[in-house]
Short mmCIF file of C-alpha atoms in Angstrom, two decimals:
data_model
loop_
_atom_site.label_atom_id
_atom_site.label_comp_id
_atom_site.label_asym_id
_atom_site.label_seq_id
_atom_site.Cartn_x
_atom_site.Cartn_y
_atom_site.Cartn_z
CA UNK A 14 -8.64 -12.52 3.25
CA UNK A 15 -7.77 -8.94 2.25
CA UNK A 16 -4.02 -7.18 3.30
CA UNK A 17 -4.19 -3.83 3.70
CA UNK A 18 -0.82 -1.66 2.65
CA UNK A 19 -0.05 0.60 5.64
CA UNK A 20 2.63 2.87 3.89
CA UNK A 21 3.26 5.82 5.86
CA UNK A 22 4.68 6.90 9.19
CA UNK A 23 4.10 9.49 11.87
CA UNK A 24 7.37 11.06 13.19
CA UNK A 25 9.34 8.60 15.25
CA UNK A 26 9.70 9.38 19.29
CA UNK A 27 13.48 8.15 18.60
CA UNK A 28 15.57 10.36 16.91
CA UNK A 29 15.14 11.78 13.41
CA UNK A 30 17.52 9.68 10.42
CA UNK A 31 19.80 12.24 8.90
CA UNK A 32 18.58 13.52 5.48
CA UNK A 33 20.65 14.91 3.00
CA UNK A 34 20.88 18.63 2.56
CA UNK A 35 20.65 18.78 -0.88
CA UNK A 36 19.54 16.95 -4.00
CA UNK A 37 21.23 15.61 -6.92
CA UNK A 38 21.37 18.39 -9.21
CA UNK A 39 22.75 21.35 -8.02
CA UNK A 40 20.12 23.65 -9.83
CA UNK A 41 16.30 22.99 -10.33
CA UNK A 42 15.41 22.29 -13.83
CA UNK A 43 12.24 23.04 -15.68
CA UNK A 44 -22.66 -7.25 -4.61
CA UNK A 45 -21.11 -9.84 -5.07
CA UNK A 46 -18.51 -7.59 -4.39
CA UNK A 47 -18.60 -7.65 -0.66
CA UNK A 48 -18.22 -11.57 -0.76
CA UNK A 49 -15.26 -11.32 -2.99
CA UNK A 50 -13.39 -8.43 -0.68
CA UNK A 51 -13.11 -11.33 1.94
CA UNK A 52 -11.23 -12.56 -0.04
CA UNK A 53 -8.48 -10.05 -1.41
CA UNK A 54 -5.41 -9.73 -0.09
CA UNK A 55 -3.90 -7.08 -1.06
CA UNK A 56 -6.37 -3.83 -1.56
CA UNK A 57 -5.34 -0.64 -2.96
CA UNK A 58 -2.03 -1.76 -5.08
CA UNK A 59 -1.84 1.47 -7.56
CA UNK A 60 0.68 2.98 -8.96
CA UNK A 61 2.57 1.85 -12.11
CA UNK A 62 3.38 -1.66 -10.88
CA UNK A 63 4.29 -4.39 -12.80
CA UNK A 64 5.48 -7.64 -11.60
CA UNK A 65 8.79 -6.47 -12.14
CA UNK A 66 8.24 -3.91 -9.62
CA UNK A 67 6.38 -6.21 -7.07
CA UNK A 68 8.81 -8.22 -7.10
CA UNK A 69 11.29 -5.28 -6.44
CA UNK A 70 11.79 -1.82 -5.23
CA UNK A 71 9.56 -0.14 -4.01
CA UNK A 72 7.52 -3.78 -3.85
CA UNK A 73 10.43 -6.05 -2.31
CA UNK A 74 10.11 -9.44 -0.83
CA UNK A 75 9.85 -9.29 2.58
CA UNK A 76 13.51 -9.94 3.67
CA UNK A 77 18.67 -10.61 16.92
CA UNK A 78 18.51 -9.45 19.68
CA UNK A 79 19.64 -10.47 22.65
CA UNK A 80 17.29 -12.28 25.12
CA UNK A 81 14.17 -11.56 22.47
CA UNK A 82 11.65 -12.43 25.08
CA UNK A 83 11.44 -9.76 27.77
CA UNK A 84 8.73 -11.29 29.51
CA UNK A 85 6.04 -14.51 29.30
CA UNK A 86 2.37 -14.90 30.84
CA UNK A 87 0.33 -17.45 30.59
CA UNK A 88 -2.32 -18.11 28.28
CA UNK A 89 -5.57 -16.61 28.77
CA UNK A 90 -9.39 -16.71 28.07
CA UNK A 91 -11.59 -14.31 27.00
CA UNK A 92 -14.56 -13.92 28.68
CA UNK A 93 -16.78 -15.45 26.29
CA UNK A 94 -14.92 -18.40 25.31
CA UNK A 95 -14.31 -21.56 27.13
CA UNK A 96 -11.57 -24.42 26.83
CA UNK A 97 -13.44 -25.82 24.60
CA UNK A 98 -13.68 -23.11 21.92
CA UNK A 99 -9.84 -22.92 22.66
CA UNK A 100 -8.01 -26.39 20.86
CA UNK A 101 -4.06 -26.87 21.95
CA UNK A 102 -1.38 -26.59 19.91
CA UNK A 103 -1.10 -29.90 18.24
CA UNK A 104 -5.15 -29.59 17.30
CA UNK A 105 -4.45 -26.39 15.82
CA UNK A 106 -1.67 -27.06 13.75
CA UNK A 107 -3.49 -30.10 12.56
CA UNK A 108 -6.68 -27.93 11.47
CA UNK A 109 -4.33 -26.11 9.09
CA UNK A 110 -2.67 -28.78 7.63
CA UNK A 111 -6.31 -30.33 6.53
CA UNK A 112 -7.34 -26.82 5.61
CA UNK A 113 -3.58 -26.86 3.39
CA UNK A 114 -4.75 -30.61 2.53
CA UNK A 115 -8.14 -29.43 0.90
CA UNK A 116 -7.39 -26.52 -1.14
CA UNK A 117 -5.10 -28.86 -2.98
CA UNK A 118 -8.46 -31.00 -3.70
CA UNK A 119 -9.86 -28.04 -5.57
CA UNK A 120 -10.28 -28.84 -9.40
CA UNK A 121 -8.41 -27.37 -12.56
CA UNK A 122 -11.77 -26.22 -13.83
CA UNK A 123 -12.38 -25.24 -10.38
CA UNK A 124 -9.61 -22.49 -10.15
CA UNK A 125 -10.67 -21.20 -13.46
CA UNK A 126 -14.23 -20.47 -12.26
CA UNK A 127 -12.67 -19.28 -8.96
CA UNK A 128 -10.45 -16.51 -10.86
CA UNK A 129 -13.96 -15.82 -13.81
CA UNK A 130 -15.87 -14.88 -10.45
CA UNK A 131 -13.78 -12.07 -8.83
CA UNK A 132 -13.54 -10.64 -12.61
CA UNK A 133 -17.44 -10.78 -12.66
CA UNK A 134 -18.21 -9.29 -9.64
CA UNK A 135 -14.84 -6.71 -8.86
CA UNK A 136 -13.26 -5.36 -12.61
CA UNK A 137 -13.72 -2.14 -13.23
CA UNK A 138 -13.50 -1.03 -16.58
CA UNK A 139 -11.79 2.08 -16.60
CA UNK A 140 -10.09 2.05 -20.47
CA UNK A 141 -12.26 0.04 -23.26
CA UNK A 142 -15.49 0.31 -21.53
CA UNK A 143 -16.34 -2.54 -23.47
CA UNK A 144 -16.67 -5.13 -20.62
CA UNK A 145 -20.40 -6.66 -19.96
CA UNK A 146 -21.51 -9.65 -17.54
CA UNK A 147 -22.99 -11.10 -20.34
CA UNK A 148 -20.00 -11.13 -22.50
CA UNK A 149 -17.91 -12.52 -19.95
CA UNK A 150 -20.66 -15.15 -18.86
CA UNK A 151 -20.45 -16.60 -22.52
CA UNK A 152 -16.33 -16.88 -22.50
CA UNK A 153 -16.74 -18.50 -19.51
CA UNK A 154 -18.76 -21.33 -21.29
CA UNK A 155 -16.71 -21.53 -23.72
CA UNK A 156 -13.50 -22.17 -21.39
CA UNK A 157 -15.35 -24.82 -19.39
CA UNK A 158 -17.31 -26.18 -22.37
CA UNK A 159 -14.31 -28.98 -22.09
CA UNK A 160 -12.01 -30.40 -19.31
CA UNK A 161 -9.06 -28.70 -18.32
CA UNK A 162 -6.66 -31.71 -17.47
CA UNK A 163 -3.59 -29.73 -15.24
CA UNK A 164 -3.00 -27.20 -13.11
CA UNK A 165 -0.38 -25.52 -15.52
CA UNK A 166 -3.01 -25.58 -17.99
CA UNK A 167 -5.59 -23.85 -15.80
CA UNK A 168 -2.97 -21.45 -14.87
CA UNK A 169 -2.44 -20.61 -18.96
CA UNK A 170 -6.16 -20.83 -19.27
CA UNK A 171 -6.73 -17.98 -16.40
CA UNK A 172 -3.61 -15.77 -18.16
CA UNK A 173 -5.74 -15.48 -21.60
CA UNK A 174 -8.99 -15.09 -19.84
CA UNK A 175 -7.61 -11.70 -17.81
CA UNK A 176 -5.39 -10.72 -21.16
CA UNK A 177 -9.29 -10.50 -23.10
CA UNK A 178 -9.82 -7.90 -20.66
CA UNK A 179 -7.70 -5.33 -22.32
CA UNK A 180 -6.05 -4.00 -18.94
CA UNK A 181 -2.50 -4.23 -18.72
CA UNK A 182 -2.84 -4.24 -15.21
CA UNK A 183 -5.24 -6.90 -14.67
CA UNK A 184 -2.82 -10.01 -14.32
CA UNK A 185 -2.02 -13.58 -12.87
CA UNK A 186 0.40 -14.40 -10.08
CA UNK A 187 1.98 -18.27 -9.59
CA UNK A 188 1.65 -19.33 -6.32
CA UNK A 189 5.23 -18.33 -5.79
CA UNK A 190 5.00 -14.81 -7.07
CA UNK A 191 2.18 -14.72 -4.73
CA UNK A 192 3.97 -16.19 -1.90
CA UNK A 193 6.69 -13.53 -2.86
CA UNK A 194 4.12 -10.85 -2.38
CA UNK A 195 2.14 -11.70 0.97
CA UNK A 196 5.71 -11.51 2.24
CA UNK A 197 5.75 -8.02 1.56
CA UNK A 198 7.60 -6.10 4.29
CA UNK A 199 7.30 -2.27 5.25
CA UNK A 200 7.60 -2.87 8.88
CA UNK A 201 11.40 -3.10 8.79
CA UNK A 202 10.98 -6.24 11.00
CA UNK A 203 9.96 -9.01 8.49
CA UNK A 204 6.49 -9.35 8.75
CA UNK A 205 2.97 -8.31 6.86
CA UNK A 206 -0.24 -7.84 8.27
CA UNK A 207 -3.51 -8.49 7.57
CA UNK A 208 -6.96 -6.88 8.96
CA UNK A 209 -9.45 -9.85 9.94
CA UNK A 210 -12.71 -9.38 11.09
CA UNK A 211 -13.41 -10.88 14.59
CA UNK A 212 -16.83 -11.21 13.57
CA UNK A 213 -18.14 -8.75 15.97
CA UNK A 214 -17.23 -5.36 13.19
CA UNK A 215 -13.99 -4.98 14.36
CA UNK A 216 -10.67 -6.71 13.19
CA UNK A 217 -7.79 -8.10 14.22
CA UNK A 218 -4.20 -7.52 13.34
CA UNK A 219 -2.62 -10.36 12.60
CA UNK A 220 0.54 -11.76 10.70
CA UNK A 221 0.37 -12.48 7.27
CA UNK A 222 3.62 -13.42 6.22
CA UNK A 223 6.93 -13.34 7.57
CA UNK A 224 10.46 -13.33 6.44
CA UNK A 225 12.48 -16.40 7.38
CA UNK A 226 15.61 -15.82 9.68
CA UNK A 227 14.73 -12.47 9.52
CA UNK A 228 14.16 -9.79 12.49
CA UNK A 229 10.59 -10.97 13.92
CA UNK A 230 11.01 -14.65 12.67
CA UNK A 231 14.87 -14.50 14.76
CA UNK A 232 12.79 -13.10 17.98
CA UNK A 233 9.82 -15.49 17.69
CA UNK A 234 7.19 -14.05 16.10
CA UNK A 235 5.04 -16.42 14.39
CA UNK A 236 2.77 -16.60 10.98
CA UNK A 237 -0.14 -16.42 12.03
CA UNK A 238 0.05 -13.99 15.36
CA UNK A 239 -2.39 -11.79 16.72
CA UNK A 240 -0.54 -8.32 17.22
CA UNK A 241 -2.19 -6.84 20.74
CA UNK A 242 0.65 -3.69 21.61
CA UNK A 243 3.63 -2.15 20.38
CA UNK A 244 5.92 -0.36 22.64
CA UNK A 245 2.99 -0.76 25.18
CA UNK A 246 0.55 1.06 22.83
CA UNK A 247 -2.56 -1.28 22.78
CA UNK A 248 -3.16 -1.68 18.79
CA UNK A 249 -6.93 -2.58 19.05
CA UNK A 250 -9.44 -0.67 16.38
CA UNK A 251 -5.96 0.33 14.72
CA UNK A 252 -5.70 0.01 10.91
CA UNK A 253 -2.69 -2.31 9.91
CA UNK A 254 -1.34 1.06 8.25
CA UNK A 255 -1.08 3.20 11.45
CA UNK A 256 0.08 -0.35 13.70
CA UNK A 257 3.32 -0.79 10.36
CA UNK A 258 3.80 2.99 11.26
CA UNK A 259 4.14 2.14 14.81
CA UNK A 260 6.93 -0.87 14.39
CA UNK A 261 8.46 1.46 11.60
CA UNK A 262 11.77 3.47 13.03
CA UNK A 263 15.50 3.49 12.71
CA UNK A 264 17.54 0.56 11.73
CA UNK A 265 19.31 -1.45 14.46
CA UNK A 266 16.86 0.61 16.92
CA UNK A 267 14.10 -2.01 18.88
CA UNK A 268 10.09 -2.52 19.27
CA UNK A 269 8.26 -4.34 21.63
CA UNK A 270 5.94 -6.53 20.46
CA UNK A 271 2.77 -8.49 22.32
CA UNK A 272 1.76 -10.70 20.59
CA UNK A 273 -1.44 -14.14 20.78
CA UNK A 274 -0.27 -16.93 19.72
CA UNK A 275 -2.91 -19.09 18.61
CA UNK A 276 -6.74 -18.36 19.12
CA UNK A 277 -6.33 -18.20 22.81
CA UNK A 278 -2.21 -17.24 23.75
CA UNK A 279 -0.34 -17.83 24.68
CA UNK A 280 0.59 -14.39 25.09
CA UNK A 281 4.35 -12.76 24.89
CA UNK A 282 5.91 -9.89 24.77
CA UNK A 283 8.94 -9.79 22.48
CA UNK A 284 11.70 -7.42 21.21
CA UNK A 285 13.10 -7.26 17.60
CA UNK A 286 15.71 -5.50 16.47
CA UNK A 287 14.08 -3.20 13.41
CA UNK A 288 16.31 -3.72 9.76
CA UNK A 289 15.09 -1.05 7.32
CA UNK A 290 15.87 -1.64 3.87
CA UNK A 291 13.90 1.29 2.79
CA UNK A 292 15.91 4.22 1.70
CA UNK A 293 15.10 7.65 2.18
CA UNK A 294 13.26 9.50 -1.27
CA UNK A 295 13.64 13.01 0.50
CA UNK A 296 16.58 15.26 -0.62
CA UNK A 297 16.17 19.33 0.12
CA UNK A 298 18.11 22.44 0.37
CA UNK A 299 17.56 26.02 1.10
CA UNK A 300 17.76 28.42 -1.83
CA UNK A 301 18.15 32.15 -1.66
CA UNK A 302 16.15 34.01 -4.11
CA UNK A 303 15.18 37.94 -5.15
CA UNK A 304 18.69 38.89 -4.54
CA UNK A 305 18.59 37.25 -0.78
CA UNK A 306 15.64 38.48 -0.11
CA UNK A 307 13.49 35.24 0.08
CA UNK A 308 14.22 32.01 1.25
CA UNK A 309 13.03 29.06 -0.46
CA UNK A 310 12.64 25.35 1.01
CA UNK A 311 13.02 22.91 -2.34
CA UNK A 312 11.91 19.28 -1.14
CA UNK A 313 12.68 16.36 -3.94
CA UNK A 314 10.47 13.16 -3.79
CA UNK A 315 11.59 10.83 -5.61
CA UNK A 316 8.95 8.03 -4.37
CA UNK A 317 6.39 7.33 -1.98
CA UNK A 318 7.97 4.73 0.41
CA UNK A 319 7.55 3.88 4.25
CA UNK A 320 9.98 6.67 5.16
CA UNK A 321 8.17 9.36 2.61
CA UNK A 322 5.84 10.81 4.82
CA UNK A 323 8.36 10.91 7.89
CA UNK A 324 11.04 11.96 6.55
CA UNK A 325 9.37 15.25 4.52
CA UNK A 326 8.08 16.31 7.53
CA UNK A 327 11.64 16.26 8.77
CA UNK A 328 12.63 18.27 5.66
CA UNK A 329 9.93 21.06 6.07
CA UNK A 330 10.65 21.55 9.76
CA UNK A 331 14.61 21.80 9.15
CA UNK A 332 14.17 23.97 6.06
CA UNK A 333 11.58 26.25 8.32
CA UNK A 334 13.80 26.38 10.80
CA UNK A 335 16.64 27.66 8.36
CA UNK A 336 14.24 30.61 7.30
CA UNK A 337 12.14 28.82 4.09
CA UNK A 338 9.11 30.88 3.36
CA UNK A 339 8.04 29.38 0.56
CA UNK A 340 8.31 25.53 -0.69
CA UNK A 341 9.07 23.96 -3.63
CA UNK A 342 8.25 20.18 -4.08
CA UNK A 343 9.45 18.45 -7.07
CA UNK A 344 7.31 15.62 -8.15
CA UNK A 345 9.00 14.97 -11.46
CA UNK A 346 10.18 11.77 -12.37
CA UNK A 347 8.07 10.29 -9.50
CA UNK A 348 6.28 7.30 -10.66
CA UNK A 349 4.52 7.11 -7.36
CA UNK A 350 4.72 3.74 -4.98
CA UNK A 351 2.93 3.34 -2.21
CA UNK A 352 -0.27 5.06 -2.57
CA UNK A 353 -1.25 5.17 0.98
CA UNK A 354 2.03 7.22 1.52
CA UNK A 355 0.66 9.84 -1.13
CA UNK A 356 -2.59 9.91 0.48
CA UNK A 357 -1.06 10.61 4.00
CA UNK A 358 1.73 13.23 2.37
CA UNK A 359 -1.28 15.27 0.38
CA UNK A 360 -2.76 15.79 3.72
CA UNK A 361 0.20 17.21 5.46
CA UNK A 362 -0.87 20.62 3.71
CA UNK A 363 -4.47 20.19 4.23
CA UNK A 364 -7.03 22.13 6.02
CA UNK A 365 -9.06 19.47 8.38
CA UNK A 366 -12.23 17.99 6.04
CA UNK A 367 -10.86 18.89 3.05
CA UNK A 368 -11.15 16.18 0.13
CA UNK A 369 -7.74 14.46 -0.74
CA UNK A 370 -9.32 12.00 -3.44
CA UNK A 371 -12.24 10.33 -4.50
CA UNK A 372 -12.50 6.22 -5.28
CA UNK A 373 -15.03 4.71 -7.94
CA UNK A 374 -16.01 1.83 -8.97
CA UNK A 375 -18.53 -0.88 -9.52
CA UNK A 376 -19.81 -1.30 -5.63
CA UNK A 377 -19.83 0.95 -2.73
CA UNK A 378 -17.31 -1.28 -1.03
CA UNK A 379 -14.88 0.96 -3.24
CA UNK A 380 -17.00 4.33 -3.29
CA UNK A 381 -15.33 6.40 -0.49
CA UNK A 382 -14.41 9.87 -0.06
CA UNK A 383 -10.44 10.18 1.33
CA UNK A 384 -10.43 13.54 3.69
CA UNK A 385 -7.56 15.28 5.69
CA UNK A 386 -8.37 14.92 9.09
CA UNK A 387 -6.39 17.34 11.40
CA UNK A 388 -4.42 20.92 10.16
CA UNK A 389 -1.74 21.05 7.71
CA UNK A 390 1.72 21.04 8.73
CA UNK A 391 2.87 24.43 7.13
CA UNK A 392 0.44 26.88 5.56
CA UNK A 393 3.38 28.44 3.35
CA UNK A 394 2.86 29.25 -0.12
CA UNK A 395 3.87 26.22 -2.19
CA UNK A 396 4.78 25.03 -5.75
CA UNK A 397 5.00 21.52 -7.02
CA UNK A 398 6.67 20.96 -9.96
CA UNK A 399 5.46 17.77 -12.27
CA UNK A 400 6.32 16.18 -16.08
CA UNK A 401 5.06 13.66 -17.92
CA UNK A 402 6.69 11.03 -15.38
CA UNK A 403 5.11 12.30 -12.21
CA UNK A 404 2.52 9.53 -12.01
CA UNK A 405 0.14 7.34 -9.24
CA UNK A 406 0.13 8.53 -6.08
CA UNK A 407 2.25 11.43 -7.13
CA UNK A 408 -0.92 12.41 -9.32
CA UNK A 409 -3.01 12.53 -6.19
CA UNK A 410 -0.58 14.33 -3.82
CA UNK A 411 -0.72 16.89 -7.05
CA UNK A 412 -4.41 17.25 -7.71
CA UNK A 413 -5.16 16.71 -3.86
CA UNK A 414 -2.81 20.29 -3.31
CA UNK A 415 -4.06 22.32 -6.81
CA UNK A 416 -7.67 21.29 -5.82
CA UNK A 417 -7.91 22.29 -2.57
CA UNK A 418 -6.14 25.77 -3.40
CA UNK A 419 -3.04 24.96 -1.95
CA UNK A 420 -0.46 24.56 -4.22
CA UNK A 421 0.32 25.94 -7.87
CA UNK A 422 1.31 23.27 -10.25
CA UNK A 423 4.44 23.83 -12.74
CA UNK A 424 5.95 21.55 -15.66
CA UNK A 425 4.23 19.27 -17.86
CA UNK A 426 0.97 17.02 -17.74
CA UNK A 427 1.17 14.30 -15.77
CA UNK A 428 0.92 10.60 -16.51
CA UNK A 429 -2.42 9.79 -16.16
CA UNK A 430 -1.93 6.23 -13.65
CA UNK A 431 -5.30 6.64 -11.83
CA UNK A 432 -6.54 2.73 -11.48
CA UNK A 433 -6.96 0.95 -8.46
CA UNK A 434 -5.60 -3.02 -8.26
CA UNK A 435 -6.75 -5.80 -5.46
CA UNK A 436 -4.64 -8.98 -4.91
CA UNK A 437 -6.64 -12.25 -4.50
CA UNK A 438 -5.60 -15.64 -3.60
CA UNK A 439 -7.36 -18.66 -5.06
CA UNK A 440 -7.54 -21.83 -3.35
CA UNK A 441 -4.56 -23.38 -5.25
CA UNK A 442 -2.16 -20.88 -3.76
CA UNK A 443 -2.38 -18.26 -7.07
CA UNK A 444 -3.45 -15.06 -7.61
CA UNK A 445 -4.96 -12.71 -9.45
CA UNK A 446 -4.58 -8.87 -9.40
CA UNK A 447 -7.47 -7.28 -10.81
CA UNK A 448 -8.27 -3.20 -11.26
CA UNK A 449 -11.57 -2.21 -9.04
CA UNK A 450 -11.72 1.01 -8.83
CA UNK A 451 -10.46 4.30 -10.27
CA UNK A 452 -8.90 7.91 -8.69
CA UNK A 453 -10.92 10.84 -8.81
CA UNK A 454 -9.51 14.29 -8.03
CA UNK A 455 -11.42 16.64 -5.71
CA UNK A 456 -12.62 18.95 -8.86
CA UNK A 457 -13.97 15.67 -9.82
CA UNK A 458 -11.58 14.89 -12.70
CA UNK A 459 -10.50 10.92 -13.85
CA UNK A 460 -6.81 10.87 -13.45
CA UNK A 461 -6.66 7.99 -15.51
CA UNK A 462 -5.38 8.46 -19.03
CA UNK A 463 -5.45 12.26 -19.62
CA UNK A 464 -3.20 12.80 -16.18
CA UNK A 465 -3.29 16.93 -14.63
CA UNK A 466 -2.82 20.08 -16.42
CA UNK A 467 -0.08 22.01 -14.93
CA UNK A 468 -0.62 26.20 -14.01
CA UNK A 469 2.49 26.82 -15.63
CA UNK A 470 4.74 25.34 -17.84
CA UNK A 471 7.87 27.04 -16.33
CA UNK A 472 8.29 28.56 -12.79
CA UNK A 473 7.34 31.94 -12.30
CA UNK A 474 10.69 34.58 -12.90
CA UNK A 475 10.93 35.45 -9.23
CA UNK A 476 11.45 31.56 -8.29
CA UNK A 477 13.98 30.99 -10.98
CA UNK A 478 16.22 28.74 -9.09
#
């Protein structure tokens, strides 16, 4: 069971959230792999998260309208299913509560082994290289050599089994600090999504977890929902990225949802009242430079949340409209977020094919090649400004722009936060987040641990804002 984190979204059809003119300071300042994926559910967590932060901004818990249901039809069959591949209600809910039943049946020593396998097949390495199968196949001996005899000890057991690891990212998660995650919200309606295969090579968009007595839960939504359409867009082959775009938008504003309850429906169509908690990370203003003569657009990012990507294309097109010729984005301080929303923001300024990142790591499953895939917003000359804060998906926005000749980079080295984490459950409710992978720029360097060289230390005397 793997979540995918959509975190960015295309410009809204409603209109545009108001954006402040200007920021803060008033003056800029210088294998068995494959098998295990199935069951992750949350892929691609980077950035400099701790549990702190997952259980907080930008990683919060996920936290009514009138006459929610517009419309009701009844339920319906596919055409290669039958009543009899289709139980009711009552015989659904009953499969999950012996499915709930059995996973509490699993044993202390059971869990252990559980968490020792998704290390062996999925942990990268990426600091000590020091990690071998063999290595790891003797400490797991020695754990189960006797019996663990609770489940709080097996929890303690897993915690110094990941700690030998030597990545401080690499971690375990109680069942309620997992519950607390696979609520996750950056819909704005109270609900996460998960891809699941229909067994056919495509996959299904369905609900994860949901907030209780908030927006979605209010209008009926239900765990457990297959999402079909929103605002009469028919979701199918959609990532559960581009559908959380879709249900993002104003607060107080609504979305129609239809939505399968159930293997078979029934099916409804209901409206929820969006309640973003998410709070804009875009400030900008238009500065005059070379004695008037220029105008410059300077954008400040201060994260990568759901409203990142939106809202700086709503900067650039203000500040082009106010004259901006050149652009100034200022990374600094930015410990990065949601890494998705980098992605999408690097290609914003991207010629169509060009490479926006590279991911290793131990099986193809997380060997891909990221690439922009339409023209860049603006093709203005552009300058973004980094320190030794700027860090995550920040890092890739950065190298993704220098790379790819687009951008100049000015300030200090970066951080160096290039590692990439899955979430898995394990059958006791528990997690573990374990690092899989690892950021490579398009010139092919390892972000992680030696960060990006900057162009220039200090902006160039022409652009001194």
């Amino acid at each position: 069971m793997r979540l995918l984190l959509p975190f960015s979204s295309p410009l809204s059809a409603t209109s545009p959230p108001s954006l402040p003119d200007h920021p803060p300071p008033s003056k800029i300042e210088y294998s068995g792999l494959t098998k295990i994926f199935k069951k992750s559910v949350i892929g691609t967590l980077t950035g400099a998260l701790s549990l702190t932060l997952v259980l907080s901004s930008p990683i919060p818990s996920v936290a009514a309208s009138i006459d929610p249901y517009l419309s009701m039809t009844p339920p319906s069959l596919s055409p290669d299913s039958s009543p009899e591949d289709c139980p009711n209600e009552e015989e659904a809910d009953t499969e999950v509560l012996e499915d709930d039943v059995r996973s509490q049946l699993v044993t202390n020593e059971g869990i252990v082994e559980e968490a020792w396998e998704i290390v062996n097949d999925a942990f990268l390495d990426a600091r000590s290289n020091t990690w071998s199968p063999e290595t790891w196949q003797k400490q797991k001996e020695e754990i189960l050599s006797s019996p663990i005899k609770s489940r709080s000890k097996a929890h303690e057991v897993i915690k110094k089994m990941l700690g030998s690891l030597g990545d401080q990212y690499t971690r375990f998660l109680s069942p309620d600090e997992f519950s607390r995650m696979s609520k996750y919200d950056i819909t704005g309606i109270g609900i996460n999504l998960r891809e699941v295969s229909d067994g056919g090579g495509n996959a299904k968009l369905k609900v994860l977890g949901i907030v209780l007595d908030g927006p979605a839960d209010i209008a009926g939504v239900k765990q457990g929902d297959e999402i079909l359409a929103v605002n009469g867009v028919d979701v199918s082959g959609k990532s559960s990225f581009e559908v959380s775009s879709l249900l993002q938008g104003p607060s107080k504003t609504f979305v129609v949802l239809k939505v399968k309850h159930g293997k078979c429906g029934p099916l409804r169509t209901i409206k929820v009242q969006r309640q973003v908690n998410a709070q804009t990370p875009v400030s900008y203003r238009l500065e005059k430079v070379d004695n008037g003569k220029i105008s410059v657009g300077y954008i400040r990012l201060k994260e990568f949340n759901a409203l990142a990507r939106k809202d700086l294309v709503i900067a650039m097109k203000r500040l082009q409209d106010k004259g901006a010729s050149y652009f100034v984005m200022d990374l600094r301080d930015n410990l990065g977020g949601l890494v998705q929303a980098g992605i999408e923001t690097a290609k914003l300024f991207l010629d169509e094919g060009d490479t926006v990142i590279y991911t290793a790591g131990r099986d193809t499953e997380t060997q891909k090649t990221v690439v922009a895939d339409r023209q860049p917003l603006i093709n203005a000359p552009l300058i973004v400004m980094v320190n030794n804060r700027t860090a995550s998906a920040s890092e890739i926005v950065a190298s993704a722009l220098h790379d790819n000749c687009k951008a100049i980079l000015v300030g200090e080295r970066t951080y160096g936060k290039g590692l990439i984490q899955s979430v898995f459950e394990l059958r006791d409710g528990s997690g573990v987040v374990v690092t899989i992978g690892k950021y490579v720029t398009p010139n092919h360097i390892d972000i992680n641990g030696g960060g990006i060289e900057p162009d220039f230390r200090n902006l160039p005397g022409s652009l001194n804002l």
